[in-house]
Amino acid sequence: MHFKIGKYNLTSVKDLGHLSTRISNSTSTHLTAFLLTGVPGLEDFQIWISIPFSFMYLLAVIGNGLVMAVVVGDRNLHEPMYLFLAMLALNDVLLCTVTVPQMLLIFWKGPSPLTFPACLTQMFFVHALFLSESAVLLAMAFDRYVAICTPLHYATFLTGSLISKVGLALVTRSVAVVTPGVLLILRLRFCRENIIHHTYCENMGIAKLACNSIALNSIYGLTAALLTTGLDFCLISLSYWLILRTVFQLPSREARTKAFATCGAHICVILIFYTLAFFSFFTHRFGDHVPKHVLILLANLYLLVPPTMNPIVYGVKTKEIRMHGKKEANRELLQYHQGISQHNEFTDEATLVQKEISHLLNLKIEQALEPDNFIYTDKPQSREAGIGGGNKPGRLRKIAGP
């Protein structure tokens, strides 16, 4: 493996260690940069790993972008459920974009340097957007609970004002929880190598490079995760349990089947999101026996799989959004056919006009050449009219005619 970082030509991961030692020796307490190596042990396969990750990223961005465009563009969809769905789509796009481009750059070009401020910024947004994702999923579960279990209070309770407050609250919570984690990183003293065996900067990956104790960082991270994401998961589980209990009581079998299909898809996405997240979170702290490449791949999957699946589960399976998409597609198709039809009509009309003009010209020529339109005059031309003098015989002269 051969790669270049700045002016340094490196041929192995061991050279990264020498380079990181030189950088860290120059500043024992404040590192200027970190080196992100990607997936340890799979360096030769990273170019192949990038193919499905690139596809998933494009699918996530396009799918969530379409969901946002549909919800924002149709005023009939400016209701709580669809507004929460648009929030989730926006959060998914940001969460992918914060991590995946950096990851693909590492997969394609090798280990990538990232300045200390940039690394902290990425860490902040990764954790803040993850908490926002969890909060939006909780809000959507609560929205479904009110709509199914207490439908008479839905319109009066979930108002536009409440939706705005929920959006502001989830952003405030994310910033308030993640900011102390960043401040705890800033208090650490770094005197070891600056290699991070990961595709992006995250809290414990940076903290483990410190020389002094990181017990406070670990305790705060664990407590914050349990009180936010853990609590969100418990409340989401409670909401769907109450929803399913209500669904069981529906008299119509068809209604029960439809509700189970919808709730089942939502529950699957939620379980995938939280299972991957909790596994990655706890193994980073307590799973020293888990292979590094497994940890890194899971840490990327829990940030990429849900954003890829959410537009399908929450968007395509939502009847109103699906119908809106079909309506827009049909309208575009109709406009396309109308454009072709108008073009053909214009072409046909132009052809008819051309034929009419040609017919009139031919008619004029035929009328002009008819014998009745000419008389023979035997009056000789004058000498001046001739060429070379002398009289010339008479000629045909056109008389007034049509």
Short mmCIF file of C-alpha atoms in Angstrom, two decimals:
data_model
loop_
_atom_site.label_atom_id
_atom_site.label_comp_id
_atom_site.label_asym_id
_atom_site.label_seq_id
_atom_site.Cartn_x
_atom_site.Cartn_y
_atom_site.Cartn_z
CA MET A 1 0.00 0.00 0.00
CA HIS A 2 1.37 3.41 -0.96
CA PHE A 3 -0.12 6.77 -0.17
CA LYS A 4 0.95 10.37 0.30
CA ILE A 5 0.10 12.81 3.08
CA GLY A 6 1.27 16.32 2.34
CA LYS A 7 4.98 16.10 1.57
CA TYR A 8 5.35 12.64 3.14
CA ASN A 9 5.35 9.49 1.02
CA LEU A 10 4.17 6.54 3.13
CA THR A 11 4.26 2.87 2.23
CA SER A 12 2.80 1.21 5.33
CA VAL A 13 0.84 1.85 8.48
CA LYS A 14 4.15 1.69 10.38
CA ASP A 15 5.23 4.83 8.54
CA LEU A 16 2.07 6.47 9.86
CA GLY A 17 3.31 5.77 13.37
CA HIS A 18 6.65 7.45 12.67
CA LEU A 19 4.90 10.44 11.10
CA SER A 20 2.42 10.76 13.96
CA THR A 21 5.26 10.57 16.49
CA ARG A 22 7.05 13.43 14.74
CA ILE A 23 3.87 15.51 14.78
CA SER A 24 2.99 14.71 18.39
CA ASN A 25 6.55 15.37 19.61
CA SER A 26 6.33 18.88 18.20
CA THR A 27 3.34 19.62 20.44
CA SER A 28 2.92 17.48 23.51
CA THR A 29 -0.33 18.95 24.80
CA HIS A 30 -2.17 20.31 21.76
CA LEU A 31 -2.16 18.23 18.58
CA THR A 32 -2.42 20.11 15.33
CA ALA A 33 -3.86 17.23 13.33
CA PHE A 34 -5.12 13.65 13.45
CA LEU A 35 -4.62 10.90 10.89
CA LEU A 36 -7.73 8.92 10.04
CA THR A 37 -6.70 5.52 8.69
CA GLY A 38 -10.04 4.01 7.73
CA VAL A 39 -10.86 0.38 8.49
CA PRO A 40 -7.83 -1.29 10.14
CA GLY A 41 -6.90 -4.64 8.64
CA LEU A 42 -8.97 -4.07 5.50
CA GLU A 43 -6.82 -1.44 3.78
CA ASP A 44 -6.53 -3.52 0.60
CA PHE A 45 -10.31 -3.98 0.37
CA GLN A 46 -11.40 -0.42 1.14
CA ILE A 47 -11.82 0.48 -2.52
CA TRP A 48 -14.37 -2.34 -2.84
CA ILE A 49 -16.07 -1.43 0.42
CA SER A 50 -16.56 2.08 -0.94
CA ILE A 51 -18.85 0.83 -3.73
CA PRO A 52 -21.87 -0.19 -1.59
CA PHE A 53 -21.25 2.75 0.75
CA SER A 54 -21.28 5.18 -2.18
CA PHE A 55 -24.50 3.65 -3.50
CA MET A 56 -26.15 3.86 -0.09
CA TYR A 57 -25.06 7.48 0.33
CA LEU A 58 -26.48 8.51 -3.05
CA LEU A 59 -29.71 6.65 -2.32
CA ALA A 60 -29.99 8.34 1.08
CA VAL A 61 -29.37 11.84 -0.28
CA ILE A 62 -31.68 11.47 -3.29
CA GLY A 63 -34.44 9.70 -1.37
CA ASN A 64 -34.47 12.10 1.55
CA GLY A 65 -34.16 15.06 -0.81
CA LEU A 66 -37.26 13.93 -2.70
CA VAL A 67 -39.18 13.49 0.56
CA MET A 68 -38.29 17.03 1.64
CA ALA A 69 -39.21 18.44 -1.77
CA VAL A 70 -42.60 16.70 -1.75
CA VAL A 71 -43.49 17.81 1.78
CA VAL A 72 -42.32 21.40 1.33
CA GLY A 73 -43.89 21.77 -2.12
CA ASP A 74 -47.38 20.52 -1.23
CA ARG A 75 -49.26 22.63 1.31
CA ASN A 76 -51.69 19.76 1.86
CA LEU A 77 -48.81 17.85 3.48
CA HIS A 78 -48.01 20.57 6.01
CA GLU A 79 -49.32 18.41 8.81
CA PRO A 80 -47.48 17.10 11.91
CA MET A 81 -46.69 13.63 10.55
CA TYR A 82 -45.23 14.95 7.30
CA LEU A 83 -43.39 17.82 8.96
CA PHE A 84 -41.70 15.33 11.30
CA LEU A 85 -40.88 13.23 8.26
CA ALA A 86 -39.27 16.25 6.58
CA MET A 87 -37.25 16.90 9.76
CA LEU A 88 -36.07 13.29 9.72
CA ALA A 89 -35.12 13.53 6.05
CA LEU A 90 -33.12 16.73 6.62
CA ASN A 91 -31.35 15.20 9.61
CA ASP A 92 -30.53 12.07 7.60
CA VAL A 93 -28.95 14.07 4.78
CA LEU A 94 -26.82 16.07 7.23
CA LEU A 95 -25.80 12.98 9.21
CA CYS A 96 -24.63 11.19 6.05
CA THR A 97 -22.85 14.22 4.64
CA VAL A 98 -20.89 14.86 7.83
CA THR A 99 -19.26 11.41 7.72
CA VAL A 100 -19.53 9.63 4.36
CA PRO A 101 -17.52 12.00 2.08
CA GLN A 102 -14.59 11.85 4.53
CA MET A 103 -14.90 8.07 4.68
CA LEU A 104 -14.93 7.70 0.89
CA LEU A 105 -11.90 9.98 0.59
CA ILE A 106 -9.99 7.67 2.95
CA PHE A 107 -11.14 4.57 1.06
CA TRP A 108 -10.01 6.02 -2.28
CA LYS A 109 -6.82 7.91 -1.37
CA GLY A 110 -5.61 6.35 1.88
CA PRO A 111 -5.21 7.83 5.39
CA SER A 112 -6.42 11.41 5.57
CA PRO A 113 -5.17 14.16 7.89
CA LEU A 114 -7.72 16.27 9.73
CA THR A 115 -6.87 19.31 11.81
CA PHE A 116 -7.69 19.27 15.50
CA PRO A 117 -10.47 21.92 15.23
CA ALA A 118 -11.96 20.17 12.19
CA CYS A 119 -11.91 16.85 14.02
CA LEU A 120 -13.71 18.35 17.03
CA THR A 121 -16.25 19.99 14.73
CA GLN A 122 -16.96 16.70 12.99
CA MET A 123 -17.27 14.95 16.36
CA PHE A 124 -19.76 17.57 17.55
CA PHE A 125 -22.01 17.26 14.51
CA VAL A 126 -21.87 13.45 14.41
CA HIS A 127 -23.11 13.11 17.99
CA ALA A 128 -25.51 16.08 17.82
CA LEU A 129 -27.17 14.83 14.64
CA PHE A 130 -27.40 11.32 16.06
CA LEU A 131 -29.24 12.67 19.11
CA SER A 132 -31.50 14.71 16.81
CA GLU A 133 -32.29 11.58 14.80
CA SER A 134 -33.31 9.77 17.97
CA ALA A 135 -35.45 12.72 19.10
CA VAL A 136 -37.26 12.95 15.75
CA LEU A 137 -38.01 9.21 15.84
CA LEU A 138 -39.49 9.73 19.31
CA ALA A 139 -41.61 12.65 18.08
CA MET A 140 -42.87 10.57 15.15
CA ALA A 141 -43.76 7.67 17.46
CA PHE A 142 -45.67 10.05 19.72
CA ASP A 143 -47.46 11.52 16.70
CA ARG A 144 -48.61 8.04 15.64
CA TYR A 145 -49.69 7.25 19.20
CA VAL A 146 -51.93 10.33 19.37
CA ALA A 147 -53.32 9.73 15.87
CA ILE A 148 -54.23 6.08 16.54
CA CYS A 149 -54.98 5.93 20.26
CA THR A 150 -56.61 9.36 20.79
CA PRO A 151 -57.66 10.53 17.31
CA LEU A 152 -60.23 13.04 18.60
CA HIS A 153 -57.50 15.10 20.26
CA TYR A 154 -55.04 14.96 17.36
CA ALA A 155 -55.95 18.22 15.61
CA THR A 156 -56.23 20.23 18.83
CA PHE A 157 -53.08 18.86 20.46
CA LEU A 158 -50.54 18.60 17.64
CA THR A 159 -50.69 22.16 16.33
CA GLY A 160 -48.21 24.03 14.18
CA SER A 161 -46.96 25.92 17.21
CA LEU A 162 -46.22 22.67 19.03
CA ILE A 163 -44.33 21.28 16.01
CA SER A 164 -42.10 24.38 15.96
CA LYS A 165 -41.42 24.03 19.68
CA VAL A 166 -40.56 20.35 19.27
CA GLY A 167 -38.09 21.17 16.48
CA LEU A 168 -36.43 23.86 18.60
CA ALA A 169 -36.34 21.56 21.63
CA LEU A 170 -34.61 18.70 19.85
CA VAL A 171 -31.92 21.02 18.47
CA THR A 172 -31.41 22.59 21.90
CA ARG A 173 -31.15 19.19 23.55
CA SER A 174 -28.55 17.97 21.06
CA VAL A 175 -26.36 21.05 21.49
CA ALA A 176 -26.70 21.03 25.28
CA VAL A 177 -25.73 17.36 25.59
CA VAL A 178 -22.84 17.28 23.10
CA THR A 179 -21.12 20.57 24.03
CA PRO A 180 -19.84 19.34 27.45
CA GLY A 181 -18.33 16.32 25.68
CA VAL A 182 -16.35 18.62 23.41
CA LEU A 183 -15.19 20.69 26.39
CA LEU A 184 -14.04 17.50 28.15
CA ILE A 185 -11.94 16.64 25.10
CA LEU A 186 -10.33 20.09 25.17
CA ARG A 187 -9.08 19.55 28.74
CA LEU A 188 -7.11 16.43 27.75
CA ARG A 189 -3.36 16.38 27.18
CA PHE A 190 -2.20 14.51 24.09
CA CYS A 191 1.33 13.10 24.05
CA ARG A 192 0.87 9.82 22.16
CA GLU A 193 0.52 9.08 18.48
CA ASN A 194 -2.21 10.95 16.66
CA ILE A 195 -3.54 8.05 14.59
CA ILE A 196 -7.28 7.42 14.82
CA HIS A 197 -8.19 4.00 13.45
CA HIS A 198 -11.54 5.16 12.18
CA THR A 199 -13.19 6.85 9.21
CA TYR A 200 -14.40 9.87 11.19
CA CYS A 201 -13.75 11.60 14.50
CA GLU A 202 -15.87 10.47 17.45
CA ASN A 203 -15.65 11.07 21.18
CA MET A 204 -13.93 7.95 22.53
CA GLY A 205 -11.71 7.58 19.48
CA ILE A 206 -10.14 10.96 20.29
CA ALA A 207 -10.18 10.53 24.07
CA LYS A 208 -8.23 7.26 23.94
CA LEU A 209 -5.24 9.13 22.49
CA ALA A 210 -4.89 11.26 25.65
CA CYS A 211 -2.17 10.75 28.26
CA ASN A 212 -4.23 11.74 31.29
CA SER A 213 -7.30 9.96 32.65
CA ILE A 214 -10.41 9.83 30.48
CA ALA A 215 -12.66 8.39 33.20
CA LEU A 216 -14.72 11.59 33.34
CA ASN A 217 -15.16 11.53 29.55
CA SER A 218 -16.30 7.92 29.65
CA ILE A 219 -18.71 8.45 32.55
CA TYR A 220 -20.26 11.54 30.98
CA GLY A 221 -20.61 9.87 27.58
CA LEU A 222 -22.26 6.79 29.08
CA THR A 223 -24.61 8.83 31.28
CA ALA A 224 -25.58 11.20 28.47
CA ALA A 225 -26.28 8.30 26.11
CA LEU A 226 -28.48 6.47 28.60
CA LEU A 227 -30.46 9.60 29.57
CA THR A 228 -31.06 10.68 25.98
CA THR A 229 -30.89 7.88 23.43
CA GLY A 230 -31.72 5.17 25.97
CA LEU A 231 -34.73 7.10 27.26
CA ASP A 232 -35.86 7.83 23.70
CA PHE A 233 -35.77 4.14 22.87
CA CYS A 234 -37.82 3.26 25.96
CA LEU A 235 -40.47 5.88 25.16
CA ILE A 236 -40.62 4.81 21.51
CA SER A 237 -41.08 1.19 22.60
CA LEU A 238 -43.88 2.24 24.97
CA SER A 239 -45.60 4.25 22.21
CA TYR A 240 -45.60 1.37 19.75
CA TRP A 241 -46.72 -1.09 22.42
CA LEU A 242 -49.75 1.13 23.11
CA ILE A 243 -50.33 1.50 19.36
CA LEU A 244 -50.24 -2.26 18.80
CA ARG A 245 -52.57 -2.82 21.74
CA THR A 246 -55.06 -0.43 20.15
CA VAL A 247 -54.63 -2.10 16.76
CA PHE A 248 -55.48 -5.50 18.26
CA GLN A 249 -58.85 -4.09 19.28
CA LEU A 250 -59.80 -2.96 15.77
CA PRO A 251 -62.89 -4.85 14.53
CA SER A 252 -61.78 -4.97 10.89
CA ARG A 253 -59.23 -7.61 9.97
CA GLU A 254 -58.14 -5.59 6.95
CA ALA A 255 -57.49 -2.54 9.15
CA ARG A 256 -55.46 -4.65 11.57
CA THR A 257 -53.37 -6.11 8.75
CA LYS A 258 -52.69 -2.67 7.26
CA ALA A 259 -51.76 -1.21 10.65
CA PHE A 260 -49.46 -4.14 11.42
CA ALA A 261 -47.70 -3.74 8.08
CA THR A 262 -47.10 -0.03 8.65
CA CYS A 263 -46.05 -0.36 12.30
CA GLY A 264 -43.92 -3.41 11.53
CA ALA A 265 -41.87 -1.51 8.94
CA HIS A 266 -41.39 1.41 11.35
CA ILE A 267 -40.36 -0.89 14.20
CA CYS A 268 -37.83 -2.69 11.99
CA VAL A 269 -36.11 0.60 11.06
CA ILE A 270 -36.09 1.74 14.69
CA LEU A 271 -34.64 -1.58 15.88
CA ILE A 272 -31.91 -1.48 13.24
CA PHE A 273 -31.00 2.10 14.18
CA TYR A 274 -30.82 1.54 17.93
CA THR A 275 -29.32 -1.97 17.78
CA LEU A 276 -26.38 -0.84 15.62
CA ALA A 277 -25.98 2.36 17.66
CA PHE A 278 -26.00 0.67 21.07
CA PHE A 279 -23.73 -2.14 19.92
CA SER A 280 -21.21 0.34 18.53
CA PHE A 281 -21.49 2.54 21.62
CA PHE A 282 -20.96 -0.20 24.22
CA THR A 283 -18.29 -2.15 22.32
CA HIS A 284 -16.21 1.02 22.02
CA ARG A 285 -16.17 1.20 25.82
CA PHE A 286 -16.30 -2.42 26.95
CA GLY A 287 -15.61 -4.59 23.89
CA ASP A 288 -11.84 -4.74 23.68
CA HIS A 289 -12.08 -8.31 22.34
CA VAL A 290 -14.17 -7.23 19.31
CA PRO A 291 -12.06 -6.89 16.12
CA LYS A 292 -11.32 -3.29 15.17
CA HIS A 293 -12.65 -3.61 11.63
CA VAL A 294 -15.99 -4.88 12.95
CA LEU A 295 -16.29 -1.85 15.23
CA ILE A 296 -15.49 0.61 12.46
CA LEU A 297 -17.85 -0.96 9.92
CA LEU A 298 -20.71 -1.02 12.44
CA ALA A 299 -19.99 2.59 13.43
CA ASN A 300 -20.43 3.56 9.77
CA LEU A 301 -23.46 1.37 9.18
CA TYR A 302 -25.51 2.77 12.05
CA LEU A 303 -25.04 6.25 10.58
CA LEU A 304 -25.78 5.17 7.00
CA VAL A 305 -28.32 2.33 7.00
CA PRO A 306 -31.22 4.21 8.68
CA PRO A 307 -30.92 7.28 6.39
CA THR A 308 -31.00 4.91 3.42
CA MET A 309 -34.06 3.01 4.63
CA ASN A 310 -36.08 5.90 6.09
CA PRO A 311 -37.22 7.37 2.72
CA ILE A 312 -38.44 3.90 1.69
CA VAL A 313 -40.19 2.96 4.92
CA TYR A 314 -41.54 6.37 5.96
CA GLY A 315 -41.81 7.96 2.52
CA VAL A 316 -42.75 5.41 -0.12
CA LYS A 317 -44.98 3.46 2.26
CA THR A 318 -46.86 6.63 3.27
CA LYS A 319 -49.96 6.76 1.07
CA GLU A 320 -50.21 10.54 0.71
CA ILE A 321 -46.56 10.96 -0.27
CA ARG A 322 -46.76 8.01 -2.64
CA MET A 323 -49.89 9.45 -4.27
CA HIS A 324 -48.26 12.88 -4.52
CA GLY A 325 -45.25 11.33 -6.20
CA LYS A 326 -47.46 9.51 -8.70
CA LYS A 327 -49.42 12.71 -9.36
CA GLU A 328 -46.24 14.67 -10.02
CA ALA A 329 -44.88 11.91 -12.26
CA ASN A 330 -48.15 11.78 -14.23
CA ARG A 331 -48.18 15.57 -14.56
CA GLU A 332 -44.64 15.62 -15.90
CA LEU A 333 -45.50 12.79 -18.30
CA LEU A 334 -48.63 14.62 -19.44
CA GLN A 335 -46.68 17.84 -20.02
CA TYR A 336 -44.13 15.88 -22.01
CA HIS A 337 -46.81 14.32 -24.23
CA GLN A 338 -48.57 17.68 -24.59
CA GLY A 339 -45.30 19.22 -25.69
CA ILE A 340 -44.82 16.52 -28.29
CA SER A 341 -48.44 16.89 -29.44
CA GLN A 342 -48.14 20.67 -29.73
CA HIS A 343 -44.92 20.28 -31.67
CA ASN A 344 -46.56 17.80 -34.03
CA GLU A 345 -49.59 20.07 -34.47
CA PHE A 346 -47.34 23.01 -35.24
CA THR A 347 -45.37 20.91 -37.71
CA ASP A 348 -48.56 19.66 -39.40
CA GLU A 349 -49.96 23.20 -39.60
CA ALA A 350 -46.74 24.51 -41.09
CA THR A 351 -46.80 21.70 -43.65
CA LEU A 352 -50.40 22.52 -44.61
CA VAL A 353 -49.58 26.21 -45.02
CA GLN A 354 -46.58 25.30 -47.11
CA LYS A 355 -48.71 23.07 -49.32
CA GLU A 356 -51.38 25.78 -49.67
CA ILE A 357 -48.81 28.38 -50.67
CA SER A 358 -47.28 25.97 -53.17
CA HIS A 359 -50.72 25.20 -54.59
CA LEU A 360 -51.57 28.91 -54.99
CA LEU A 361 -48.26 29.60 -56.70
CA ASN A 362 -48.79 26.73 -59.13
CA LEU A 363 -52.31 27.97 -59.82
CA LYS A 364 -51.05 31.48 -60.56
CA ILE A 365 -48.41 30.14 -62.88
CA GLU A 366 -50.94 27.98 -64.73
CA GLN A 367 -53.33 30.93 -65.09
CA ALA A 368 -50.53 33.13 -66.36
CA LEU A 369 -49.56 30.57 -68.98
CA GLU A 370 -53.08 30.02 -70.36
CA PRO A 371 -53.37 31.08 -74.12
CA ASP A 372 -56.43 33.24 -73.47
CA ASN A 373 -54.28 35.58 -71.46
CA PHE A 374 -52.10 36.50 -74.47
CA ILE A 375 -52.78 38.31 -77.84
CA TYR A 376 -50.58 38.43 -80.86
CA THR A 377 -49.56 41.83 -82.07
CA ASP A 378 -48.10 42.31 -85.55
CA LYS A 379 -47.00 45.78 -84.77
CA PRO A 380 -43.28 45.89 -85.43
CA GLN A 381 -40.98 47.19 -82.80
CA SER A 382 -39.39 50.55 -83.31
CA ARG A 383 -35.86 50.84 -84.53
CA GLU A 384 -34.77 52.13 -81.17
CA ALA A 385 -36.14 49.10 -79.46
CA GLY A 386 -34.23 46.75 -81.71
CA ILE A 387 -30.67 45.72 -81.36
CA GLY A 388 -28.50 46.52 -84.26
CA GLY A 389 -31.30 48.37 -86.01
CA GLY A 390 -34.00 47.10 -88.33
CA ASN A 391 -37.56 46.14 -87.73
CA LYS A 392 -38.41 42.97 -85.80
CA PRO A 393 -41.47 40.77 -86.12
CA GLY A 394 -44.38 41.07 -83.79
CA ARG A 395 -44.45 39.30 -80.37
CA LEU A 396 -46.81 37.94 -77.79
CA ARG A 397 -47.94 40.50 -75.27
CA LYS A 398 -49.67 39.68 -72.02
CA ILE A 399 -52.95 41.39 -71.47
CA ALA A 400 -54.53 42.15 -68.18
CA GLY A 401 -55.67 38.97 -66.59
CA PRO A 402 -56.13 37.40 -63.27
#
